[in-house]
Structure formats: structure tokens, C-alpha cells
Coordinates of C-alpha atoms and ligand atoms in Angstrom, one line a residue:
X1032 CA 107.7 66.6 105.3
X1033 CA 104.3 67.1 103.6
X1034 CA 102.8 63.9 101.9
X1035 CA 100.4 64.5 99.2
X1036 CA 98.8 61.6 99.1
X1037 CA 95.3 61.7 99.8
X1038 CA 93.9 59.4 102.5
X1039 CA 90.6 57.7 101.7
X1040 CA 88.7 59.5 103.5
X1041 CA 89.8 63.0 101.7
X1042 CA 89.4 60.8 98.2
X1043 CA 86.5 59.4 99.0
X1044 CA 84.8 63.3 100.2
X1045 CA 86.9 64.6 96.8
X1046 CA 84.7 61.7 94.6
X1047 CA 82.0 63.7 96.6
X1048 CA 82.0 67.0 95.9
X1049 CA 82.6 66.3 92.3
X1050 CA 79.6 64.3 92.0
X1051 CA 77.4 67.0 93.8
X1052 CA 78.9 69.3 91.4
X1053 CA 78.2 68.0 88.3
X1054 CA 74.7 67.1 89.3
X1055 CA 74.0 70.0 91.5
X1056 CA 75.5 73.1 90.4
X1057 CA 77.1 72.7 86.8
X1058 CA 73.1 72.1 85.3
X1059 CA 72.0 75.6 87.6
X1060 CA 75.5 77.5 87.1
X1061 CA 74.4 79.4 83.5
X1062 CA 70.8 80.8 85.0
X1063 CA 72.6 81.9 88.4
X1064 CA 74.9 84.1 86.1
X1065 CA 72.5 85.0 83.8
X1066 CA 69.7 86.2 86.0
X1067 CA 71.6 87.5 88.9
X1068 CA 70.5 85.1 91.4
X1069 CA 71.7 84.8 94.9
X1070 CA 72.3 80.7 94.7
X1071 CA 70.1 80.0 98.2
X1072 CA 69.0 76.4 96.8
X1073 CA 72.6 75.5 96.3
X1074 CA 73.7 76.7 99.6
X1075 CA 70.8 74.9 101.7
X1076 CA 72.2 72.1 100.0
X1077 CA 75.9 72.2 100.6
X1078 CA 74.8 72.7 104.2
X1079 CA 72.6 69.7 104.2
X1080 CA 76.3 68.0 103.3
X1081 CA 77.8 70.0 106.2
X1082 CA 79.6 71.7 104.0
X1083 CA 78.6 75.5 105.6
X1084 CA 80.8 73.9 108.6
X1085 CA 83.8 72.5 106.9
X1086 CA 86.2 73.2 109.6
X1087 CA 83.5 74.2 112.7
X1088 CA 84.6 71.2 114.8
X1089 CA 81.8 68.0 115.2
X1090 CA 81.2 69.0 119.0
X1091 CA 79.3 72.7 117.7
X1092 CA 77.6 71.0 114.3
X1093 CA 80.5 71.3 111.9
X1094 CA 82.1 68.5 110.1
X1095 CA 85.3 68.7 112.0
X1096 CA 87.4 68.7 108.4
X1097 CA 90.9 70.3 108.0
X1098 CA 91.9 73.0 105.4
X1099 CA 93.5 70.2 102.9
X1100 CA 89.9 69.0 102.5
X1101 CA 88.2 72.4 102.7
X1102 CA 90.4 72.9 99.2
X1103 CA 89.4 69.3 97.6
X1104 CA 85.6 70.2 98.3
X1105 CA 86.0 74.1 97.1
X1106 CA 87.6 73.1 94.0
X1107 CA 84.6 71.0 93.1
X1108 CA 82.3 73.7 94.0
X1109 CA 83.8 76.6 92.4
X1110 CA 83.9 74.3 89.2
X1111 CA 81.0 74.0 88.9
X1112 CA 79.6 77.4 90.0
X1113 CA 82.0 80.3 91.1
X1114 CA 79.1 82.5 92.5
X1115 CA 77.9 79.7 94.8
X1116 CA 82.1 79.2 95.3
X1117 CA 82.7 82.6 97.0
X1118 CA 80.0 82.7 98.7
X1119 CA 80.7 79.4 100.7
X1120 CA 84.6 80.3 100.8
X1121 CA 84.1 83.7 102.4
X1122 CA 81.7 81.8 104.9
X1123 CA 84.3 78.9 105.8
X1124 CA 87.4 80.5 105.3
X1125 CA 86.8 84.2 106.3
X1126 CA 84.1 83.5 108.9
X1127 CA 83.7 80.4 110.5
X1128 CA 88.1 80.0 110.3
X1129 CA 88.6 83.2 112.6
X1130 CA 85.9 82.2 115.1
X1131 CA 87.3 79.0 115.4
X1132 CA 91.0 80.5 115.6
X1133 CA 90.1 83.6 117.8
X1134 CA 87.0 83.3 119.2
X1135 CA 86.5 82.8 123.1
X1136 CA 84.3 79.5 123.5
X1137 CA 80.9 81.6 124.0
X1138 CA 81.4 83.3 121.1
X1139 CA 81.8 79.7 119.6
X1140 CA 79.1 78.1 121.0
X1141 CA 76.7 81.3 119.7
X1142 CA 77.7 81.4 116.3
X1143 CA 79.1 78.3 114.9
X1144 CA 76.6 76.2 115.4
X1145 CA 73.8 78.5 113.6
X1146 CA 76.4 78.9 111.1
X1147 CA 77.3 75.2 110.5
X1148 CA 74.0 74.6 109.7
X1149 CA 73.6 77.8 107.4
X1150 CA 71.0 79.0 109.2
X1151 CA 72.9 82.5 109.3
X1152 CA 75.3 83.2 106.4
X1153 CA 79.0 84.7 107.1
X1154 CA 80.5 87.8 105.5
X1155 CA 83.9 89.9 106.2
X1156 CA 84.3 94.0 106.2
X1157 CA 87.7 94.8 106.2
X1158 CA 87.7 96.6 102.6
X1159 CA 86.3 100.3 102.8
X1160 CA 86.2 103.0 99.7
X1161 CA 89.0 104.7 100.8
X1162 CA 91.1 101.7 102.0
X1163 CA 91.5 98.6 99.6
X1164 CA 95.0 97.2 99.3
X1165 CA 96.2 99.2 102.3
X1166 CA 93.7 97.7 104.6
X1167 CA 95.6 99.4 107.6
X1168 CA 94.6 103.2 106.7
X1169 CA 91.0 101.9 107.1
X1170 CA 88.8 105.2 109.1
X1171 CA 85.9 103.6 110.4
X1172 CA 86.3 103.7 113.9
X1173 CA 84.7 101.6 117.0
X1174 CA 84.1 103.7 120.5
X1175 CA 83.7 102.3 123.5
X1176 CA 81.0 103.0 125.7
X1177 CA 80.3 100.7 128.8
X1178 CA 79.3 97.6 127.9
X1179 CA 79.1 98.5 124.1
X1180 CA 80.9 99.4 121.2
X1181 CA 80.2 102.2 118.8
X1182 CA 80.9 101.2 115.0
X1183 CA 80.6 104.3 112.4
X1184 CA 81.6 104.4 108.7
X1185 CA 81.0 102.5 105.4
X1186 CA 82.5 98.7 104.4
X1187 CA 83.1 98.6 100.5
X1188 CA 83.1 95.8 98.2
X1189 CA 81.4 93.1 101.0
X1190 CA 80.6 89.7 99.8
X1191 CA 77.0 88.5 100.7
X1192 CA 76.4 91.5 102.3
X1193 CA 72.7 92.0 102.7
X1194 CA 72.3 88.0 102.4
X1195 CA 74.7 87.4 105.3
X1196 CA 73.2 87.3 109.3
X1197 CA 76.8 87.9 110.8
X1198 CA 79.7 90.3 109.5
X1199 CA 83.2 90.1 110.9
X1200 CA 83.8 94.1 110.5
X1201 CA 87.2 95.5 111.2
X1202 CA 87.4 99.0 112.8
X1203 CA 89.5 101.3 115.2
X1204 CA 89.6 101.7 118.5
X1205 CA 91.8 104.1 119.3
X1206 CA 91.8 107.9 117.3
X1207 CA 95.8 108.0 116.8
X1208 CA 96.0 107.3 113.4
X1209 CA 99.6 106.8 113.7
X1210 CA 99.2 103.6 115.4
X1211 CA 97.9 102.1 111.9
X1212 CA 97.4 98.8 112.3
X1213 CA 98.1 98.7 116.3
X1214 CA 94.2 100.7 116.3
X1215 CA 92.4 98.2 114.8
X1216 CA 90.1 95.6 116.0
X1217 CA 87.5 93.1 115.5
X1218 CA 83.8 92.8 116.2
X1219 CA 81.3 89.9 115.2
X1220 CA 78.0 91.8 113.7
X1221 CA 75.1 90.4 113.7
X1222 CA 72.8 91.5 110.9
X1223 CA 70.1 92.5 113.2
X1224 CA 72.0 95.2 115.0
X1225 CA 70.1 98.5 114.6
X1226 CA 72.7 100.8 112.4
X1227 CA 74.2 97.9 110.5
X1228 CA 72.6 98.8 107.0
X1229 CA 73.8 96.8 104.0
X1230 CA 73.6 98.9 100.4
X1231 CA 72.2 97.3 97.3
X1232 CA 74.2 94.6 95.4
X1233 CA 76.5 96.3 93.1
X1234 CA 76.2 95.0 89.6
X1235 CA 79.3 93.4 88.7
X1236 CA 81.2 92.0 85.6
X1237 CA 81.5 88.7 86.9
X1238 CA 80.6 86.0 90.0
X1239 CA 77.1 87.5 89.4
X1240 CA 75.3 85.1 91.6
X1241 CA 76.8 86.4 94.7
X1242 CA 76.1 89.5 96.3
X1243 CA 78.5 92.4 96.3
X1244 CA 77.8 95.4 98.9
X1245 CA 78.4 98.3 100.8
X1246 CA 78.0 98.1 104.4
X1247 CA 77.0 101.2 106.5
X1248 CA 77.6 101.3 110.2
X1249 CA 75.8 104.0 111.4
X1250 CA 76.2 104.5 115.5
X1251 CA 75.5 100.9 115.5
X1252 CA 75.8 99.5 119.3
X1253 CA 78.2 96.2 119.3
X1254 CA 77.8 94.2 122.9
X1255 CA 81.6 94.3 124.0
X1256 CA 81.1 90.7 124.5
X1257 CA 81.0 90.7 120.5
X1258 CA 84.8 92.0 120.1
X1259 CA 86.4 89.2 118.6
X1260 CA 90.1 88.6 119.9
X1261 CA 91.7 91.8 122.0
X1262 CA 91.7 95.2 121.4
X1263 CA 94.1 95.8 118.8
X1264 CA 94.6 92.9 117.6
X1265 CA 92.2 93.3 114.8
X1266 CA 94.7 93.5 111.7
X1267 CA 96.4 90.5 112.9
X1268 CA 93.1 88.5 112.7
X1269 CA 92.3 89.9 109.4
X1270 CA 95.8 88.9 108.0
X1271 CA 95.8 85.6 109.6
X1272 CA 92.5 85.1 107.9
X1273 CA 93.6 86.6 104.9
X1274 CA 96.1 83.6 104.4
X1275 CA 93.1 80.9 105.2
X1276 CA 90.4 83.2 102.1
X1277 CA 93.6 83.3 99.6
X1278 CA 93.8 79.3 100.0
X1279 CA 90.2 79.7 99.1
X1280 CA 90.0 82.1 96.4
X1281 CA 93.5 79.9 94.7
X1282 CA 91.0 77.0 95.2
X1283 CA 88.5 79.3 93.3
X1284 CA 90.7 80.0 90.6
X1285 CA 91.7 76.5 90.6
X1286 CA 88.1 75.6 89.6
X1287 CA 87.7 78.2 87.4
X1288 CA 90.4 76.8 85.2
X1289 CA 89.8 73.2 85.6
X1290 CA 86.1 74.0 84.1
X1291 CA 87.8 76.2 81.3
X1292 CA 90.1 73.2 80.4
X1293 CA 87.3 70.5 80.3
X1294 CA 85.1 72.4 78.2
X1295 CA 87.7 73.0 75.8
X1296 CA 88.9 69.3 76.0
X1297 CA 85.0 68.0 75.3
X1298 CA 85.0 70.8 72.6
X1299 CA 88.3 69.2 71.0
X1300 CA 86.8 65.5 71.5
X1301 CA 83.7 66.5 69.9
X1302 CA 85.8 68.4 66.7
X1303 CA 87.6 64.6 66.2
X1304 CA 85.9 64.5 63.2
X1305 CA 87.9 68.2 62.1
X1306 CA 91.9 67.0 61.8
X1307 CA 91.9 71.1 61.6
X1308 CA 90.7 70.9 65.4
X1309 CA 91.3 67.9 67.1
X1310 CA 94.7 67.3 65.8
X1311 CA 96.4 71.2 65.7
X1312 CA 99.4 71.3 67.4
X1313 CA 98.9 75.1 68.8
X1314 CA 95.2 73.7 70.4
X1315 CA 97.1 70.5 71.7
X1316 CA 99.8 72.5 73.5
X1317 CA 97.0 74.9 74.9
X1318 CA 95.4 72.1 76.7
X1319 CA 98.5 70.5 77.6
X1320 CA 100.0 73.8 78.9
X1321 CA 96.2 74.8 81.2
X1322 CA 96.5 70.7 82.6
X1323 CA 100.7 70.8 83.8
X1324 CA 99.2 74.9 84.9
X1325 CA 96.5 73.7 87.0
X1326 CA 98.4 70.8 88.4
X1327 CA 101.4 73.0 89.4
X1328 CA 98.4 75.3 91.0
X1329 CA 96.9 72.6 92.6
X1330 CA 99.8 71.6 94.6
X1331 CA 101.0 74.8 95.6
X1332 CA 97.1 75.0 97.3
X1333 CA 97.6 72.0 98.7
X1334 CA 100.9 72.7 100.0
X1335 CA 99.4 75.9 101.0
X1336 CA 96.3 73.8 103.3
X1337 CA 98.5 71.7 104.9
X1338 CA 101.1 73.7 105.9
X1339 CA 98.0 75.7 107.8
X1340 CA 97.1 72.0 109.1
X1341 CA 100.1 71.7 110.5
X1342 CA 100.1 75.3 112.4
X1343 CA 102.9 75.9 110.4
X1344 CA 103.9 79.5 109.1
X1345 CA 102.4 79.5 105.2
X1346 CA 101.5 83.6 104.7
X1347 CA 103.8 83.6 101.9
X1348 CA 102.7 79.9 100.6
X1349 CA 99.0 80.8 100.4
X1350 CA 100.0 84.3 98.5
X1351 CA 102.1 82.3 95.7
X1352 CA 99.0 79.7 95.8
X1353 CA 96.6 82.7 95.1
X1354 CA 99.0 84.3 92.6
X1355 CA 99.9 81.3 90.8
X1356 CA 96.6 79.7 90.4
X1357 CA 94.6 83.3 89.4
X1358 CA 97.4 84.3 86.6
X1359 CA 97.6 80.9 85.3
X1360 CA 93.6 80.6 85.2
X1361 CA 93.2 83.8 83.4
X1362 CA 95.8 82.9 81.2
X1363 CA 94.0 79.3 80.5
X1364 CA 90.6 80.7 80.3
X1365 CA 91.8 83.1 77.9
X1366 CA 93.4 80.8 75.9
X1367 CA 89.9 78.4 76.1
X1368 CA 88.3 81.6 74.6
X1369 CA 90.6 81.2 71.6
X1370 CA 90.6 78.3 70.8
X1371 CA 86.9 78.0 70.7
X1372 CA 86.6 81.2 68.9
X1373 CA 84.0 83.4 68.3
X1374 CA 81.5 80.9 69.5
X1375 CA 82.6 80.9 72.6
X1376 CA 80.9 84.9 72.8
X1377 CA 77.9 83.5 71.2
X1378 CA 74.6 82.3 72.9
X1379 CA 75.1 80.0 75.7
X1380 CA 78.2 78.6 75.8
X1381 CA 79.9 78.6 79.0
X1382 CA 83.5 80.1 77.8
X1383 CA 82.5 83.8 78.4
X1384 CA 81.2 82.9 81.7
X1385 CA 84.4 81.5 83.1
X1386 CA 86.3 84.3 81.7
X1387 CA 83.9 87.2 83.3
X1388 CA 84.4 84.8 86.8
X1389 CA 88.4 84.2 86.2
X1390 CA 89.4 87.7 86.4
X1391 CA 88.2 88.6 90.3
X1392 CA 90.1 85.6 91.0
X1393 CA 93.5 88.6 90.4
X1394 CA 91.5 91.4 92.6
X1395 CA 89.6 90.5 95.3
X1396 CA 91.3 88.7 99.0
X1397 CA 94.5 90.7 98.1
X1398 CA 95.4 92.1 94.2
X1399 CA 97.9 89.8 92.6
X1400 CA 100.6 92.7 93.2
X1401 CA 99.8 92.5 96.8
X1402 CA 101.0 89.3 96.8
X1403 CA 103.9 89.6 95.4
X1404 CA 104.7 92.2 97.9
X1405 CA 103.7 90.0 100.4
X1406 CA 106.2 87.0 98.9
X1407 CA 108.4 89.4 98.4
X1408 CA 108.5 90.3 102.3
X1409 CA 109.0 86.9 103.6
X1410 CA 112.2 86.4 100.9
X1411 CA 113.7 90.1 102.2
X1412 CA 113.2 89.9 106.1
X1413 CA 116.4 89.8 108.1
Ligands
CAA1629 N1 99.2 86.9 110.0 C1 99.2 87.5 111.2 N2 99.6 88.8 111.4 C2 100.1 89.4 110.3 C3 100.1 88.8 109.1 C4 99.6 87.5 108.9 N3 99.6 86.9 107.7 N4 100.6 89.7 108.2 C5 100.9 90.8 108.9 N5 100.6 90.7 110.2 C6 100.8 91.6 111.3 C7 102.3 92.0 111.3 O1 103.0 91.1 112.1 C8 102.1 93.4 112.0 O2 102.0 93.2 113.4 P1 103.0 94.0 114.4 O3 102.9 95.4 114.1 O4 102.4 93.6 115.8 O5 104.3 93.4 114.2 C9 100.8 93.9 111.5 O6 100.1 92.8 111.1 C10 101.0 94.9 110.4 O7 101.7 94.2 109.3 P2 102.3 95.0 108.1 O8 103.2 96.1 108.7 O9 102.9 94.0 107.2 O10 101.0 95.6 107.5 P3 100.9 96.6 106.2 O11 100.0 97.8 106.6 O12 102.2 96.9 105.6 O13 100.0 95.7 105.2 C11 99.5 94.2 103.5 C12 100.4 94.6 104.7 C13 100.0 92.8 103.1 C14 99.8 95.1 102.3 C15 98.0 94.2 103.9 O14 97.5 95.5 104.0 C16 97.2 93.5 102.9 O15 97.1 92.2 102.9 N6 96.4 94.2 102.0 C17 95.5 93.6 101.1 C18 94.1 93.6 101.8 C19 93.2 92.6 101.2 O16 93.6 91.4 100.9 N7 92.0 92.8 101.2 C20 91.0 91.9 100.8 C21 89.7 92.2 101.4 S1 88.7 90.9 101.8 C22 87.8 90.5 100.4 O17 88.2 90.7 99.3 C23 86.7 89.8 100.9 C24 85.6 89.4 100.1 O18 84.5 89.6 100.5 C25 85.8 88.4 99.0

């Protein structure tokens, strides 16, 4: 049975993040978008919170929390600044979660610790321009050669590349490309390798703070010691990591919305003078539809967290999570947009910004139609 309930301790770190939030990243939020800027300051001080090791456990400089928290604190962060927001989920979720999942304990003790502290930012390249949503048919290839791997080809669409110091990159290690997803494995990066060469930032529509790159592996020597989990098993890491970022990116969306909806709630409040605003029927059930939304999103994350808590099976949980929350935010954001009207286009007002943020929330960690095809899986196995 899953309680949702939240213990003090989780309420108490919720209270937390929300406050850090509104004091730390909604004031900074508009400029980051604006200007294109990588949010450093507010990373350096989510990991002063130990918030760069959510889950790392105590014993290698993490805070030791679970994946239920990891959501409380993310939806806090992403309301208040979605660029800062992705760029801390892919580092707990899609970083730090696999190492602590798959990695042997040196690997642990080398790379947790620095990244606990932020003094090395994570990133994950497992997308390449010819593979997105069929990550399997990926071509970059990893040769072995004594005590090394070989990594060639190009990593498309990588999140803090060129800001990050260690890339989990996905690759194969065996030429038959019949064996798909059987020829693929893992490798931790480090930055510094020579022939790991991140591109420039891609300019993009939305999340503008973070950075968005290709990654170029060009004969770039990986110590075999650096192969994360067995040869092989690489796709199963990247899925199984997969289900922790989509819990993340649903807690993104999440965020997303919940900003949406109290903007257009102070708007409304601040309109009580205008019966034309304050008291329409249509903007009333907007806001009433985005809240029961967001709630409904909110525990299917939950639900989603926990279940991964519990080692339980939740693939298909944290795909309806992801699905769920990113349609519904669009939708809210969408409807925000409207009701404030054409001043929500106009000069600074945040509206535009959430709907620019909102819509990666559909694409990136799995398309909204991948999920379904990944619900739809779990409902049509024998
Ligand atoms: N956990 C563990 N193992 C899993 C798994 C999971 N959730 N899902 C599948 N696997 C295993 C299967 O058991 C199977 O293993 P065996 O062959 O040993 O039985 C193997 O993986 C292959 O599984 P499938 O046959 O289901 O694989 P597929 O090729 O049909 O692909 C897919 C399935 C769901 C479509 C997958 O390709 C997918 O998720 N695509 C989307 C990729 C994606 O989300 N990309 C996002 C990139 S990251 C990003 O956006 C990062 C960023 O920086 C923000």
C-alpha cells in the first residue's frame, strides 16, 4: 500500500525548497531566460543545501534522500526556474541515480563525492542525430583495446554539455547491428578525456538557461575501469534511468504548471476590482481545472517516486507521470496565456516564459508518444 502522507521530515525539506525558491530563483528566473545564462550561482547554491546529492548516500557527501523527496524538492526548483530545474534533474536523476544503482563502489567513491558537492556537473548521451526515440539504432560505437575503450561518433541534443565534468555516454560494443540493444553499453566520461569535444550550445526556444549540445567523441580513450555496469548491458541502464529522469522531467512539468497557475491566480486576485475578471465563470473554471490537473499530476509523480523507493516495478508509472503532467501543463499554461491575454506577450511578464519552458516538458526524456507506447507495452504483455 503506498501512504501519501508526508512525514515531517519530507514537509519540513518541502517548506524548504519552496522558500529557497521564491527567494532564490523566482527574483533571477526572467534574466536567466532572457540573457542565456548558464544558472552557476544557483547551482553553487543548491549544492551548498546538498541538493547536487539528493539521493548520493550520506557516507560519499550526499544527503542520503529517497526519490519521493527528490520530487518535493524538484517541484520547487523547477517552479521557480525551469533552466536551473533540468539542469539539476539530469544531474540527480540521470547521473548521480545510475551510479548509485550500477556503479561498482570505486566508481562510487570517485565520482559521487565530487559530484555531491557540484564540484563536477553530470550530463547523459544516449540521444544521437540519427537516433532519438529509437535510442537502440544508436551507431556510435566503443572498441576495446587493452585496458581502454575506444568511443567514436557524435551525442545530439546533451543537456549541460560543455558545462558538465562527467557524461554518462551510451555506445556499442559489439559491430552486429542486429544485436540492437544487446550491443550497447555504458561508459562514465570525464570531460577531460582527450577526444571528448562538446559543440556549442544550441540556441533553443525554451529552458534557455541550460545548455543544449552536441557531443563529439572522436577516438577518445575510456579506462575500461570507467565502463559502467557490464558489457551489454548499456540499454538497460539507460532505460532504468530513463524511468528515474521522467519522474524528474513530470516533476519539471509539475512546476511549470504550478507557476502558470499562481501567476494567473495573483493576476485574478489583483483584477478583484474588474467583476469582468475576477468573477467570469470561464477564468474561474480555468483555474479550477489547472489546480484538480496539477494535483492529479502530482500524485501520479508521487506514486511514481515511491514505487521506485520501494524497488518496485514503476516503468509504466513514471511514463503516465511524465505524460500526464507535460500534456496537462501545456494545456494549463496555454490556458494562463488566455486568460491573461495579450499582455501576457508583452514586456516582462512571466506567462510567455512558462509557455516557451512547458513545451520540452512533451519532447525531451522520451516524446509524449513514446510513452504511450511504453504504457501501452506494460497493458499488452502476456
Ligand atoms: N528498465 C530496464 N530495462 C529495460 C527497460 C526499463 N525501463 N525498458 C526496456 N528494458 C530492456 C528490455 O527488457 C530489453 O532487454 P532484453 O532484450 O534483455 O529483454 C531491452 O531493454 C530492450 O527493450 P525494448 O525491446 O523494449 O527496446 P526498444 O528498442 O523497443 O525501445 C523504447 C524501447 C521505449 C522505445 C526506448 O527506445 C525509448 O525509451 N526511447 C526513447 C528514448 C528517450 O527517452 N530518449 C531521451 C534521451 S535523454 C534526454 O532527453 C536527456 C536530456 O539531456 C534531458
Amino acid at each position: 500500500m503506498i501512504d501519501f502522507t508526508l512525514t515531517p521530515p519530507q514537509e519540513a525539506i518541502r517548506t524548504q525548497a519552496r522558500e529557497f525558491a521564491d527567494g532564490e530563483l523566482v527574483p533571477n528566473a526572467p534574466r536567466i531566460d532572457r540573457q542565456k545564462e548558464f544558472p552557476h550561482a544557483n547551482l553553487r547554491k543548491l549544492a551548498a543545501l546538498g541538493w547536487l546529492g539528493v539521493l548520493v548516500p550520506r557516507d560519499l557527501g550526499g544527503a542520503g534522500l529517497d526519490n519521493l523527496t527528490l520530487a518535493l524538492i524538484g517541484e520547487q526548483i523547477n517552479r521557480g526556474c525551469a533552466s536551473t530545474g533540468v539542469t539539476w534533474s539530469v544531474h540527480n536523476s540521470l547521473v548521480c541515480s545510475p551510479l548509485i544503482r550500477h556503479g561498482n563502489a570505486d566508481q562510487q567513491r570517485r565520482y559521487l563525492p565530487p559530484l555531491a558537492r557540484g564540484e563536477i556537473l553530470g550530463a547523459y548521451a544516449l540521444t544521437e542525430p540519427g537516433s532519438g526515440s529509437d535510442a537502440a539504432a544508436m551507431v556510435s560505437t566503443a572498441r576495446r583495446d587493452g585496458d581502454f575503450y575506444v568511443l567514436n561518433g557524435s551525442k545530439a541534443f546533451i543537456t549541460t554539455g560543455g558545462n558538465a565534468g562527467l557524461y554518462i555516454v551510451f555506445a556499442r560494443t559489439h559491430p552486429d547491428p542486429s544485436l540492437k540493444a544487446k550491443a550497447i553499453s555504458a561508459f562514465l566520461v570525464e570531460a577531460t578525456y582527450p577526444g571528448c569535444k562538446p559543440g556549442p550550445s544550441d540556441a533553443k526556444m525554451g529552458i534557455r538557461g541550460s545548455s543544449t549540445v552536441t557531443l563529439y567523441l572522436e577516438d577518445c580513450r575510456v579506462p575500461a575501469a570507467n565502463r559502467l555496469g557490464e558489457e551489454g548491458k548499456g540499454f538497460h541502464i539507460a532505460m532504468d534511468t530513463l524511468d528515474g529522469g521522467r519522474i524528474g522531467i513530470a516533476t519539471q512539468a509539475l512546476g511549470i504548471g504550478q507557476a502558470a497557475l499562481d501567476a494567473a491566480v495573483a493576476w485574478m486576485r489583483e483584477s478583484a476590482g474588474d467583476p469582468a475578471i475576477y468573477e467570469s465563470q470561464p477564468n474561474q473554471w480555468r483555474v479550477a481545472e489547472a489546480a484538480t490537473e496539477l494535483d492529479a499530476a502530482r500524485l501520479l509523480v508521487w506514486r511514481a517516486a515511491l514505487l521506485r523507493d520501494l524497488k518496485q516495478p514503476h516503468t509504466p508509472q513514471a511514463a503516465m507521470a511524465k505524460l500526464f503532467a507535460s500534456t496537462s501543463t501545456n494545456r494549463i499554461v496555454r490556458d494562463a496565456l488566455a486568460l491573461r491575454g495579450e499582455a501576457a506577450i508583452i514586456g516582462d511578464t512571466p506567462f510567455e516564459r512558462f509557455f516557451r519552458d512547458a513545451r520540452i516538458t512533451e519532447l525531451y526524456e522520451g516524446t509524449s508518444e513514446i510513452q504511450k507506447i511504453v504504457i501501452a507495452r506494460s497493458l499488452l504483455k502476456p
